[in-house]
Coordinates of N, CA and C in Angstrom, one line a residue:
M823 N -18.7 24.6 3.5 CA -19.0 23.8 2.3 C -19.9 24.7 1.3
I824 N -19.8 24.4 0.1 CA -20.6 25.1 -0.9 C -22.1 24.7 -0.7
Q825 N -23.0 25.6 -0.6 CA -24.4 25.3 -0.4 C -25.3 25.8 -1.6
N826 N -24.9 26.8 -2.3 CA -25.7 27.3 -3.4 C -25.3 26.6 -4.7
F827 N -25.9 25.5 -5.1 CA -25.5 24.7 -6.2 C -25.8 25.2 -7.5
A828 N -26.9 26.0 -7.6 CA -27.4 26.4 -8.9 C -26.4 27.2 -9.7
P829 N -25.8 28.3 -9.1 CA -24.8 29.1 -9.9 C -23.6 28.3 -10.2
L830 N -23.2 27.4 -9.3 CA -22.0 26.5 -9.5 C -22.3 25.6 -10.7
C831 N -23.5 25.0 -10.7 CA -23.9 24.1 -11.8 C -23.7 24.8 -13.2
D832 N -24.2 26.1 -13.2 CA -24.1 26.8 -14.5 C -22.6 27.0 -14.9
R833 N -21.7 27.3 -13.9 CA -20.3 27.5 -14.3 C -19.7 26.2 -14.7
L834 N -20.1 25.1 -14.1 CA -19.5 23.8 -14.4 C -20.0 23.4 -15.8
I835 N -21.2 23.7 -16.1 CA -21.7 23.4 -17.5 C -20.9 24.1 -18.5
D836 N -20.6 25.4 -18.2 CA -19.7 26.2 -19.1 C -18.4 25.5 -19.3
A837 N -17.8 25.1 -18.2 CA -16.5 24.4 -18.2 C -16.5 23.1 -19.0
A838 N -17.6 22.4 -18.9 CA -17.8 21.1 -19.7 C -17.9 21.4 -21.1
Y839 N -18.6 22.5 -21.5 CA -18.7 22.9 -22.9 C -17.3 23.2 -23.5
Q840 N -16.6 24.0 -22.7 CA -15.2 24.4 -23.2 C -14.4 23.1 -23.3
A841 N -14.4 22.2 -22.4 CA -13.7 21.0 -22.5 C -14.1 20.2 -23.7
G842 N -15.4 20.2 -23.9 CA -15.9 19.4 -25.1 C -15.4 20.0 -26.4
E843 N -15.3 21.3 -26.5 CA -14.7 21.9 -27.7 C -13.3 21.5 -27.9
A844 N -12.5 21.4 -26.8 CA -11.1 21.0 -27.0 C -11.1 19.5 -27.4
I845 N -11.9 18.7 -26.8 CA -12.0 17.3 -27.2 C -12.3 17.1 -28.7
M846 N -13.3 17.9 -29.1 CA -13.7 17.7 -30.5 C -12.7 18.2 -31.5
T847 N -11.9 19.2 -31.1 CA -10.8 19.6 -32.0 C -9.8 18.5 -32.2
V848 N -9.5 17.7 -31.2 CA -8.6 16.6 -31.4 C -9.3 15.5 -32.1
Y849 N -10.6 15.3 -31.9 CA -11.4 14.3 -32.5 C -11.5 14.5 -34.0
A850 N -11.4 15.7 -34.4 CA -11.5 16.0 -35.9 C -10.3 15.7 -36.6
G851 N -9.2 15.4 -35.9 CA -7.9 15.1 -36.6 C -7.5 13.7 -36.4
E852 N -6.2 13.5 -36.5 CA -5.7 12.1 -36.3 C -5.5 11.9 -34.8
I853 N -6.0 10.8 -34.3 CA -5.9 10.5 -32.8 C -4.7 9.6 -32.6
T854 N -3.7 10.0 -31.9 CA -2.5 9.2 -31.6 C -2.4 8.9 -30.1
P855 N -3.1 7.9 -29.6 CA -3.1 7.6 -28.2 C -1.7 7.2 -27.6
G856 N -1.5 7.6 -26.4 CA -0.3 7.1 -25.6 C -0.8 6.1 -24.6
R857 N 0.1 5.7 -23.7 CA -0.2 4.8 -22.6 C 0.2 5.3 -21.3
K858 N -0.6 5.2 -20.3 CA -0.2 5.6 -18.9 C 0.5 4.5 -18.2
A859 N 0.9 4.7 -17.0 CA 1.6 3.6 -16.3 C 0.8 2.4 -16.1
D860 N -0.5 2.5 -16.0 CA -1.4 1.4 -15.8 C -1.8 0.8 -17.2
H861 N -1.2 1.2 -18.3 CA -1.4 0.7 -19.6 C -2.8 1.2 -20.2
S862 N -3.5 2.0 -19.5 CA -4.7 2.6 -20.1 C -4.4 3.7 -21.1
P863 N -5.3 3.9 -22.1 CA -4.9 4.9 -23.2 C -5.1 6.3 -22.7
V864 N -4.4 7.2 -23.2 CA -4.5 8.6 -23.0 C -4.3 9.4 -24.3
T865 N -5.0 10.5 -24.5 CA -4.8 11.2 -25.7 C -4.6 12.7 -25.4
A866 N -4.3 13.5 -26.4 CA -4.2 14.9 -26.2 C -5.5 15.5 -25.8
A867 N -6.6 14.9 -26.1 CA -7.9 15.4 -25.7 C -8.1 15.3 -24.2
D868 N -7.7 14.2 -23.6 CA -7.8 14.1 -22.1 C -7.0 15.2 -21.4
V869 N -5.8 15.4 -21.9 CA -5.0 16.4 -21.2 C -5.5 17.9 -21.4
A870 N -5.9 18.2 -22.7 CA -6.4 19.5 -22.9 C -7.7 19.8 -22.2
A871 N -8.6 18.8 -22.1 CA -9.9 19.0 -21.4 C -9.7 19.2 -19.9
E872 N -8.8 18.4 -19.4 CA -8.5 18.5 -17.9 C -7.9 19.8 -17.6
T873 N -7.0 20.3 -18.4 CA -6.4 21.6 -18.1 C -7.4 22.7 -18.0
L874 N -8.4 22.7 -19.0 CA -9.4 23.7 -19.0 C -10.3 23.6 -17.7
I875 N -10.7 22.4 -17.4 CA -11.6 22.1 -16.2 C -10.9 22.6 -14.9
L876 N -9.7 22.2 -14.8 CA -9.0 22.6 -13.5 C -8.9 24.1 -13.4
A877 N -8.6 24.8 -14.5 CA -8.6 26.2 -14.4 C -9.9 26.8 -14.0
A878 N -11.0 26.2 -14.6 CA -12.4 26.7 -14.3 C -12.7 26.5 -12.8
L879 N -12.3 25.3 -12.3 CA -12.6 25.0 -10.9 C -11.9 25.9 -9.9
D880 N -10.6 26.2 -10.3 CA -9.8 27.1 -9.5 C -10.4 28.5 -9.4
A881 N -11.1 28.9 -10.5 CA -11.7 30.2 -10.6 C -13.1 30.3 -9.8
V882 N -13.9 29.2 -9.9 CA -15.2 29.2 -9.3 C -15.2 28.7 -7.9
A883 N -14.2 27.9 -7.5 CA -14.2 27.3 -6.1 C -12.8 27.2 -5.6
P884 N -12.1 28.3 -5.5 CA -10.7 28.3 -5.1 C -10.6 27.7 -3.7
G885 N -9.6 26.8 -3.6 CA -9.4 26.1 -2.3 C -10.0 24.8 -2.1
V886 N -11.0 24.5 -3.0 CA -11.7 23.2 -2.9 C -10.8 22.2 -3.6
P887 N -10.3 21.1 -3.0 CA -9.4 20.1 -3.6 C -10.1 19.5 -4.8
V888 N -9.3 19.1 -5.8 CA -9.8 18.4 -7.0 C -9.0 17.1 -7.2
I889 N -9.7 16.0 -7.4 CA -9.1 14.8 -7.8 C -9.5 14.6 -9.2
A890 N -8.5 14.6 -10.1 CA -8.7 14.5 -11.6 C -7.9 13.4 -12.1
E891 N -8.4 12.7 -13.1 CA -7.8 11.5 -13.5 C -6.3 11.6 -14.0
E892 N -6.1 12.6 -15.0 CA -4.8 12.7 -15.5 C -3.8 13.3 -14.5
Q893 N -4.3 14.2 -13.7 CA -3.4 14.7 -12.6 C -3.0 13.6 -11.7
A894 N -4.0 12.7 -11.3 CA -3.7 11.6 -10.4 C -2.7 10.6 -11.1
A895 N -2.8 10.4 -12.4 CA -1.9 9.5 -13.1 C -0.5 10.1 -13.1
A896 N -0.4 11.4 -13.1 CA 1.0 12.0 -13.2 C 1.6 12.2 -11.8
N897 N 0.8 12.5 -10.8 CA 1.3 12.9 -9.5 C 0.9 12.0 -8.4
G898 N 0.0 11.1 -8.6 CA -0.4 10.2 -7.6 C -1.6 10.7 -6.8
L899 N -2.2 9.9 -6.0 CA -3.4 10.2 -5.3 C -3.1 10.6 -3.8
P900 N -3.9 11.5 -3.3 CA -3.7 11.9 -1.8 C -4.1 10.7 -1.0
P901 N -3.5 10.6 0.2 CA -3.8 9.4 1.1 C -5.2 9.4 1.6
S902 N -5.9 10.6 1.7 CA -7.2 10.7 2.1 C -7.9 11.8 1.4
A903 N -9.3 11.8 1.5 CA -10.1 12.9 0.9 C -10.6 13.9 1.9
A904 N -10.8 15.1 1.4 CA -11.4 16.2 2.2 C -12.9 15.9 2.3
Q905 N -13.5 16.6 3.2 CA -15.0 16.5 3.4 C -15.7 17.1 2.1
E906 N -15.0 18.0 1.4 CA -15.6 18.5 0.2 C -14.5 18.5 -0.9
F907 N -14.8 17.9 -2.1 CA -13.8 17.9 -3.1 C -14.5 17.7 -4.5
F908 N -13.8 18.0 -5.5 CA -14.3 17.7 -6.9 C -13.7 16.5 -7.4
L909 N -14.4 15.7 -8.2 CA -13.9 14.6 -9.0 C -14.1 14.9 -10.5
V910 N -13.0 14.7 -11.2 CA -13.0 15.1 -12.6 C -12.5 13.9 -13.5
D911 N -13.3 13.5 -14.5 CA -12.8 12.7 -15.5 C -13.0 13.5 -16.8
P912 N -11.9 14.0 -17.4 CA -12.0 15.0 -18.5 C -12.5 14.3 -19.8
L913 N -12.2 13.0 -19.9 CA -12.7 12.3 -21.1 C -12.9 10.8 -20.6
D914 N -14.1 10.6 -20.2 CA -14.5 9.2 -19.8 C -14.9 8.4 -21.0
G915 N -14.3 7.3 -21.2 CA -14.5 6.5 -22.4 C -13.5 6.8 -23.5
T916 N -12.2 6.9 -23.1 CA -11.2 7.1 -24.0 C -11.2 6.1 -25.2
K917 N -11.5 4.9 -24.8 CA -11.6 3.8 -25.8 C -12.7 4.1 -26.9
E918 N -13.8 4.7 -26.4 CA -14.9 5.1 -27.3 C -14.5 6.2 -28.1
F919 N -13.7 7.1 -27.5 CA -13.2 8.3 -28.3 C -12.3 7.8 -29.4
I920 N -11.4 6.9 -29.1 CA -10.4 6.4 -30.1 C -11.2 5.6 -31.2
A921 N -12.3 4.9 -30.8 CA -13.1 4.2 -31.7 C -14.1 5.1 -32.5
R922 N -14.2 6.3 -32.1 CA -15.0 7.3 -32.8 C -16.5 6.9 -32.8
N923 N -17.0 6.4 -31.7 CA -18.4 6.0 -31.7 C -19.3 7.1 -31.0
G924 N -18.7 8.1 -30.5 CA -19.4 9.3 -30.0 C -19.8 9.1 -28.5
E925 N -19.7 8.0 -27.9 CA -20.2 7.8 -26.5 C -19.1 8.0 -25.5
F926 N -18.5 9.1 -25.5 CA -17.5 9.5 -24.5 C -18.0 10.8 -23.8
T927 N -17.6 11.0 -22.6 CA -18.2 12.1 -21.8 C -17.2 12.9 -21.1
V928 N -17.6 14.1 -20.7 CA -16.8 14.9 -19.8 C -17.6 14.8 -18.4
N929 N -16.9 14.4 -17.4 CA -17.5 14.2 -16.1 C -16.9 15.2 -15.0
I930 N -17.8 15.9 -14.4 CA -17.4 16.8 -13.3 C -18.4 16.6 -12.1
A931 N -17.9 16.3 -10.9 CA -18.8 16.1 -9.8 C -18.2 16.8 -8.5
L932 N -19.1 17.3 -7.7 CA -18.8 17.8 -6.4 C -19.3 16.8 -5.3
V933 N -18.4 16.4 -4.4 CA -18.6 15.5 -3.4 C -18.6 16.2 -2.0
Q934 N -19.6 15.9 -1.2 CA -19.6 16.4 0.1 C -19.9 15.3 1.1
A935 N -19.0 15.1 2.1 CA -19.2 14.1 3.1 C -19.5 12.7 2.5
G936 N -18.8 12.4 1.4 CA -18.8 11.1 0.8 C -20.0 10.9 -0.2
V937 N -20.8 12.0 -0.4 CA -21.9 11.9 -1.3 C -21.7 12.8 -2.5
P938 N -22.0 12.3 -3.8 CA -21.9 13.2 -4.9 C -23.1 14.1 -5.0
V939 N -23.0 15.3 -4.7 CA -24.2 16.2 -4.6 C -24.4 17.0 -5.8
L940 N -23.5 17.1 -6.7 CA -23.7 17.8 -8.0 C -22.9 17.1 -9.1
G941 N -23.5 16.9 -10.2 CA -22.8 16.2 -11.3 C -23.1 16.8 -12.7
I942 N -22.1 16.8 -13.5 CA -22.2 17.3 -14.9 C -21.7 16.2 -15.8
V943 N -22.5 15.7 -16.7 CA -22.0 14.7 -17.7 C -22.4 15.3 -19.1
Y944 N -21.3 15.5 -19.9 CA -21.5 16.1 -21.2 C -20.9 15.2 -22.3
L945 N -21.7 14.9 -23.3 CA -21.3 14.2 -24.5 C -21.1 15.1 -25.6
P946 N -19.8 15.5 -25.9 CA -19.6 16.6 -26.9 C -19.9 16.1 -28.3
A947 N -19.7 14.9 -28.6 CA -20.0 14.4 -30.0 C -21.4 14.5 -30.3
L948 N -22.3 14.3 -29.3 CA -23.7 14.3 -29.5 C -24.4 15.6 -29.0
D949 N -23.6 16.5 -28.4 CA -24.1 17.7 -27.8 C -25.3 17.5 -26.8
E950 N -25.1 16.5 -26.0 CA -26.0 16.2 -24.9 C -25.4 16.5 -23.6
M951 N -26.1 17.3 -22.8 CA -25.6 17.7 -21.5 C -26.6 17.2 -20.4
Y952 N -26.1 16.5 -19.4 CA -26.9 16.0 -18.3 C -26.3 16.7 -17.0
A953 N -27.2 17.1 -16.1 CA -26.8 17.8 -14.9 C -27.8 17.5 -13.8
G954 N -27.3 17.4 -12.5 CA -28.2 17.2 -11.4 C -27.6 17.6 -10.1
F955 N -28.5 18.2 -9.3 CA -28.2 18.5 -7.9 C -29.5 18.6 -7.1
G956 N -29.4 18.3 -5.8 CA -30.7 18.3 -5.0 C -31.7 17.4 -5.6
D957 N -32.9 17.9 -5.9 CA -33.9 17.1 -6.6 C -34.2 17.6 -8.0
R958 N -33.2 18.3 -8.6 CA -33.3 18.8 -9.9 C -32.3 18.1 -10.8
A959 N -32.8 17.4 -11.8 CA -32.0 16.8 -12.9 C -32.6 17.2 -14.2
F960 N -31.7 17.4 -15.2 CA -32.2 17.9 -16.5 C -31.2 17.4 -17.6
R961 N -31.7 17.4 -18.8 CA -31.0 17.1 -20.0 C -31.1 18.3 -20.9
R962 N -30.0 18.7 -21.5 CA -30.0 19.8 -22.4 C -29.4 19.4 -23.7
C963 N -30.1 19.5 -24.8 CA -29.6 19.1 -26.1 C -29.9 20.2 -27.1
K964 N -28.9 20.7 -27.8 CA -29.1 21.8 -28.8 C -29.9 22.9 -28.3
N965 N -29.6 23.3 -27.0 CA -30.2 24.5 -26.3 C -31.6 24.2 -25.9
I966 N -32.1 23.0 -26.0 CA -33.4 22.7 -25.5 C -33.2 21.9 -24.2
E967 N -33.8 22.4 -23.1 CA -33.6 21.8 -21.8 C -34.9 21.2 -21.3
A968 N -34.8 20.1 -20.7 CA -36.0 19.4 -20.1 C -35.6 18.7 -18.8
S969 N -36.5 18.7 -17.8 CA -36.3 17.9 -16.6 C -36.4 16.5 -16.9
I970 N -35.6 15.7 -16.2 CA -35.6 14.2 -16.3 C -35.8 13.6 -15.0
S971 N -36.4 12.4 -15.0 CA -36.5 11.6 -13.7 C -36.5 10.1 -14.0
A972 N -35.9 9.4 -13.1 CA -35.9 8.0 -13.2 C -37.3 7.4 -13.0
R973 N -37.6 6.3 -13.7 CA -38.9 5.8 -13.7 C -39.0 4.6 -12.7
P974 N -40.2 4.3 -12.2 CA -40.4 3.1 -11.5 C -40.1 1.8 -12.3
L975 N -39.6 0.8 -11.7 CA -39.3 -0.5 -12.4 C -40.6 -1.0 -13.1
P976 N -40.5 -1.2 -14.4 CA -41.7 -1.7 -15.1 C -42.1 -3.1 -14.6
P977 N -43.4 -3.5 -14.6 CA -43.8 -4.8 -14.2 C -43.2 -5.9 -15.0
E978 N -42.8 -5.7 -16.3 CA -42.3 -6.7 -17.1 C -40.8 -7.0 -16.8
G979 N -40.1 -6.1 -16.1 CA -38.7 -6.3 -15.7 C -37.9 -5.1 -16.1
A980 N -36.6 -5.2 -15.8 CA -35.7 -4.0 -16.0 C -35.1 -4.0 -17.4
V981 N -35.0 -2.8 -17.9 CA -34.1 -2.6 -19.0 C -32.7 -2.2 -18.5
M982 N -31.7 -3.0 -18.9 CA -30.4 -2.8 -18.3 C -29.5 -2.1 -19.3
T983 N -28.7 -1.2 -18.8 CA -27.7 -0.5 -19.6 C -26.4 -1.3 -19.5
I984 N -25.8 -1.6 -20.6 CA -24.6 -2.5 -20.6 C -23.5 -1.8 -21.5
S985 N -22.3 -2.2 -21.2 CA -21.1 -1.7 -22.0 C -20.9 -2.8 -23.1
R986 N -20.2 -2.4 -24.2 CA -19.9 -3.3 -25.2 C -18.9 -4.4 -24.7
S987 N -18.0 -4.0 -23.9 CA -16.9 -4.9 -23.5 C -17.3 -5.8 -22.4
H988 N -18.3 -5.5 -21.6 CA -18.6 -6.3 -20.4 C -20.0 -6.9 -20.5
A989 N -20.7 -6.8 -21.6 CA -22.1 -7.1 -21.7 C -22.5 -8.5 -21.2
A990 N -21.9 -9.5 -21.7 CA -22.3 -10.9 -21.4 C -22.1 -11.1 -19.9
K991 N -20.9 -10.7 -19.4 CA -20.6 -11.0 -18.0 C -21.6 -10.3 -17.0
E992 N -21.9 -9.0 -17.3 CA -22.8 -8.3 -16.5 C -24.2 -8.8 -16.5
L993 N -24.6 -9.3 -17.6 CA -26.0 -9.9 -17.7 C -26.1 -11.1 -16.9
V994 N -25.1 -12.0 -17.0 CA -25.2 -13.3 -16.3 C -25.1 -13.0 -14.8
K995 N -24.3 -12.1 -14.4 CA -24.1 -11.9 -12.9 C -25.3 -11.2 -12.3
V996 N -25.9 -10.3 -13.0 CA -27.1 -9.6 -12.5 C -28.3 -10.5 -12.4
E997 N -28.4 -11.5 -13.3 CA -29.5 -12.4 -13.3 C -29.3 -13.4 -12.1
D998 N -28.0 -13.7 -11.8 CA -27.7 -14.6 -10.7 C -28.1 -13.9 -9.4
L999 N -28.2 -12.6 -9.4 CA -28.6 -11.9 -8.2 C -30.1 -11.8 -8.1
G1000 N -30.8 -12.4 -9.0 CA -32.3 -12.4 -8.9 C -33.0 -11.3 -9.7
E1001 N -32.3 -10.5 -10.5 CA -32.9 -9.5 -11.3 C -33.5 -10.1 -12.5
H1002 N -34.7 -9.6 -12.9 CA -35.3 -10.0 -14.2 C -35.0 -8.9 -15.2
V1003 N -34.2 -9.3 -16.2 CA -33.9 -8.3 -17.3 C -34.8 -8.5 -18.5
A1004 N -35.5 -7.5 -18.8 CA -36.5 -7.6 -19.9 C -35.9 -7.1 -21.2
G1005 N -34.8 -6.4 -21.2 CA -34.1 -5.8 -22.4 C -32.8 -5.1 -22.0
T1006 N -32.1 -4.8 -23.0 CA -30.8 -4.1 -22.8 C -30.6 -2.9 -23.7
I1007 N -29.8 -2.0 -23.2 CA -29.4 -0.8 -24.0 C -27.9 -0.7 -23.9
V1008 N -27.2 -0.7 -25.0 CA -25.7 -0.6 -25.0 C -25.4 0.9 -24.9
A1009 N -24.5 1.3 -24.0 CA -24.1 2.7 -23.8 C -22.7 2.7 -23.2
G1010 N -21.9 3.7 -23.6 CA -20.6 3.8 -23.2 C -20.5 4.8 -22.0
S1011 N -19.4 4.6 -21.3 CA -19.0 5.6 -20.3 C -20.1 5.9 -19.3
S1012 N -20.1 7.1 -18.7 CA -21.1 7.4 -17.7 C -22.5 7.7 -18.3
L1013 N -22.6 7.6 -19.6 CA -23.9 7.7 -20.2 C -24.9 6.6 -19.7
K1014 N -24.4 5.5 -19.2 CA -25.3 4.5 -18.6 C -26.1 5.0 -17.4
F1015 N -25.5 5.8 -16.5 CA -26.2 6.4 -15.4 C -27.3 7.4 -16.0
C1016 N -27.0 8.1 -17.0 CA -27.9 9.1 -17.5 C -29.1 8.5 -18.2
R1017 N -28.9 7.3 -18.8 CA -30.0 6.6 -19.4 C -31.0 6.2 -18.4
I1018 N -30.5 5.8 -17.2 CA -31.5 5.5 -16.1 C -32.1 6.8 -15.6
A1019 N -31.3 7.8 -15.4 CA -31.8 9.1 -14.9 C -32.9 9.7 -15.8
E1020 N -32.9 9.5 -17.1 CA -33.9 10.0 -18.0 C -35.0 9.1 -18.2
G1021 N -35.0 7.9 -17.5 CA -36.2 7.0 -17.6 C -36.3 6.1 -18.8
V1022 N -35.2 5.8 -19.5 CA -35.3 4.9 -20.6 C -34.6 3.6 -20.2
A1023 N -34.0 3.5 -19.1 CA -33.4 2.2 -18.6 C -33.6 2.2 -17.1
D1024 N -33.4 1.0 -16.5 CA -33.7 0.8 -15.1 C -32.5 0.3 -14.2
L1025 N -31.5 -0.2 -14.9 CA -30.5 -1.0 -14.1 C -29.1 -0.8 -14.8
Y1026 N -28.1 -0.6 -14.0 CA -26.7 -0.6 -14.5 C -25.9 -1.3 -13.5
P1027 N -25.5 -2.6 -13.7 CA -24.6 -3.3 -12.8 C -23.2 -3.1 -13.2
R1028 N -22.3 -3.0 -12.3 CA -20.9 -2.9 -12.7 C -20.1 -3.8 -11.8
F1029 N -19.5 -4.9 -12.3 CA -18.8 -5.9 -11.6 C -17.3 -5.9 -11.9
G1030 N -16.9 -4.8 -12.6 CA -15.5 -4.7 -12.9 C -14.9 -3.4 -12.2
P1031 N -13.6 -3.2 -12.3 CA -13.0 -2.1 -11.6 C -13.4 -0.7 -12.2
T1032 N -13.7 0.2 -11.3 CA -13.9 1.6 -11.7 C -13.3 2.5 -10.7
M1033 N -12.9 3.7 -11.1 CA -12.4 4.7 -10.1 C -13.6 5.7 -9.8
E1034 N -13.4 6.4 -8.7 CA -14.5 7.3 -8.3 C -14.8 8.4 -9.4
W1035 N -13.7 8.9 -10.1 CA -14.0 9.9 -11.1 C -14.8 9.4 -12.3
D1036 N -14.8 8.0 -12.5 CA -15.6 7.4 -13.5 C -17.1 7.5 -13.2
T1037 N -17.5 7.5 -12.0 CA -18.9 7.3 -11.6 C -19.5 8.5 -10.9
A1038 N -18.8 9.4 -10.3 CA -19.4 10.4 -9.4 C -20.4 11.3 -10.1
A1039 N -20.0 11.8 -11.3 CA -20.9 12.7 -12.0 C -22.2 12.1 -12.4
G1040 N -22.1 10.9 -13.0 CA -23.3 10.2 -13.4 C -24.2 9.8 -12.2
H1041 N -23.5 9.4 -11.1 CA -24.2 9.1 -9.8 C -25.0 10.2 -9.3
A1042 N -24.3 11.4 -9.3 CA -25.0 12.6 -8.9 C -26.3 13.0 -9.7
V1043 N -26.2 12.8 -11.0 CA -27.3 13.1 -11.9 C -28.4 12.1 -11.5
L1044 N -28.1 10.8 -11.4 CA -29.1 9.8 -11.1 C -29.7 10.0 -9.7
L1045 N -29.0 10.4 -8.7 CA -29.6 10.7 -7.4 C -30.6 11.8 -7.5
A1046 N -30.2 12.9 -8.2 CA -31.1 14.0 -8.4 C -32.4 13.6 -9.2
A1047 N -32.3 12.6 -10.0 CA -33.4 12.1 -10.8 C -34.3 11.1 -10.0
G1048 N -33.9 10.7 -8.8 CA -34.7 9.8 -8.0 C -34.2 8.4 -8.0
G1049 N -33.0 8.2 -8.5 CA -32.4 6.8 -8.5 C -31.4 6.6 -7.4
S1050 N -30.7 5.5 -7.5 CA -29.7 5.1 -6.5 C -28.6 4.4 -7.0
V1051 N -27.5 4.4 -6.3 CA -26.3 3.5 -6.6 C -25.9 2.9 -5.4
R1052 N -25.9 1.6 -5.3 CA -25.5 0.8 -4.1 C -24.5 -0.3 -4.4
T1053 N -23.7 -0.6 -3.4 CA -22.8 -1.7 -3.4 C -23.6 -3.0 -3.3
L1054 N -23.0 -4.1 -3.5 CA -23.7 -5.4 -3.6 C -24.3 -5.8 -2.2
D1055 N -23.8 -5.2 -1.1 CA -24.4 -5.4 0.2 C -25.5 -4.4 0.6
G1056 N -25.9 -3.6 -0.4 CA -27.0 -2.7 -0.2 C -26.7 -1.3 0.3
Q1057 N -25.4 -1.0 0.5 CA -25.0 0.3 1.1 C -24.8 1.3 -0.1
P1058 N -25.2 2.6 0.2 CA -24.9 3.6 -0.8 C -23.5 3.7 -1.2
L1059 N -23.2 3.8 -2.5 CA -21.8 3.9 -3.0 C -21.3 5.2 -2.5
A1060 N -20.2 5.2 -1.7 CA -19.6 6.4 -1.1 C -18.3 6.8 -1.8
Y1061 N -17.9 8.0 -1.6 CA -16.7 8.6 -2.3 C -15.7 9.1 -1.2
G1062 N -14.5 9.2 -1.7 CA -13.4 9.6 -0.8 C -12.8 8.4 -0.1
K1063 N -12.9 7.2 -0.7 CA -12.4 6.0 -0.2 C -10.9 6.0 -0.4
T1064 N -10.2 5.3 0.4 CA -8.7 5.1 0.3 C -8.4 4.5 -1.1
G1065 N -7.6 5.2 -1.9 CA -7.3 4.7 -3.2 C -8.3 5.2 -4.3
F1066 N -9.4 5.7 -3.8 CA -10.5 6.3 -4.7 C -10.9 5.2 -5.8
R1067 N -11.0 4.0 -5.3 CA -11.4 2.9 -6.2 C -12.8 2.4 -5.7
N1068 N -13.7 2.1 -6.6 CA -15.0 1.6 -6.3 C -15.1 0.1 -6.2
P1069 N -15.9 -0.4 -5.2 CA -16.3 -1.8 -5.3 C -17.3 -2.0 -6.4
H1070 N -17.8 -3.2 -6.5 CA -18.8 -3.5 -7.5 C -20.1 -2.8 -7.0
F1071 N -21.0 -2.4 -7.9 CA -22.2 -1.7 -7.5 C -23.3 -2.0 -8.5
I1072 N -24.5 -1.6 -8.2 CA -25.7 -1.6 -9.1 C -26.4 -0.2 -9.0
A1073 N -26.5 0.4 -10.1 CA -27.3 1.7 -10.2 C -28.7 1.3 -10.7
R1074 N -29.7 2.0 -10.1 CA -31.1 1.7 -10.3 C -31.9 3.0 -10.5
G1075 N -33.0 2.8 -11.2 CA -34.0 3.9 -11.1 C -34.9 3.7 -9.9
Q1076 N -36.1 4.2 -9.9 CA -37.0 4.0 -8.8 C -37.4 2.6 -8.6
R1077 N -37.7 2.2 -7.4 CA -38.3 0.9 -7.2 C -39.7 0.9 -7.7
R1078 N -40.2 -0.3 -8.0 CA -41.6 -0.5 -8.5 C -42.5 0.0 -7.5
I1079 N -43.5 0.8 -7.9 CA -44.6 1.3 -7.0 C -45.7 0.2 -6.9
S1080 N -45.9 -0.2 -5.6 CA -47.0 -1.2 -5.4 C -48.3 -0.7 -5.7
A1081 N -49.2 -1.6 -6.2 CA -50.6 -1.2 -6.5 C -51.4 -1.0 -5.2

């Protein structure tokens, strides 16, 4: 298994930047989305970005399997996962891309033994890069890089990251679980994990369907920043599940530090 994550992280960041350039080329013109078999939207940007990322992964980690969204849509999913594999969502938030709100991301993650150990989340429209592995998490924006870390839960309650399409449902359900929500931040795609990782939010509940490539990169960044992602029964969200589909989960920053 890959053990030296730092040089791999640098190479994956380069791949994410290249994918972002391809995405923004499509973004600058007329967007004509198609539909996949599951009726979800797909654009030329999804395909172009994934092609670049797959080529980069083959160059930097030949032989390591890759589960990528558009490839899976075209060819199907393997019946089981390897102990080490990459998860790729070349354009997470295709609906945000089509709506031109800027909150779409490039997601690349390395999974080992079911755990996302390295993650890259890039927002090409905002030129914001998030990355994490081990205990190192950072944000890079316009060539300025800074370490990030999840914050302890504030005494007044959690700031929750929510999506535009699921906001009301998520808020009601998380309060039913006994969480006190003091405020909300609307964010698209895997940016929600990153907002917790950089300490501006505390909670991201997801009670709808997601695939592993939707969450792995943001999850890895959040783990490196000191946060967690757990299923509703308290178990760590694991990867390489049959069908690569996630159960409901809650992502959090650090727990409140007792006085």
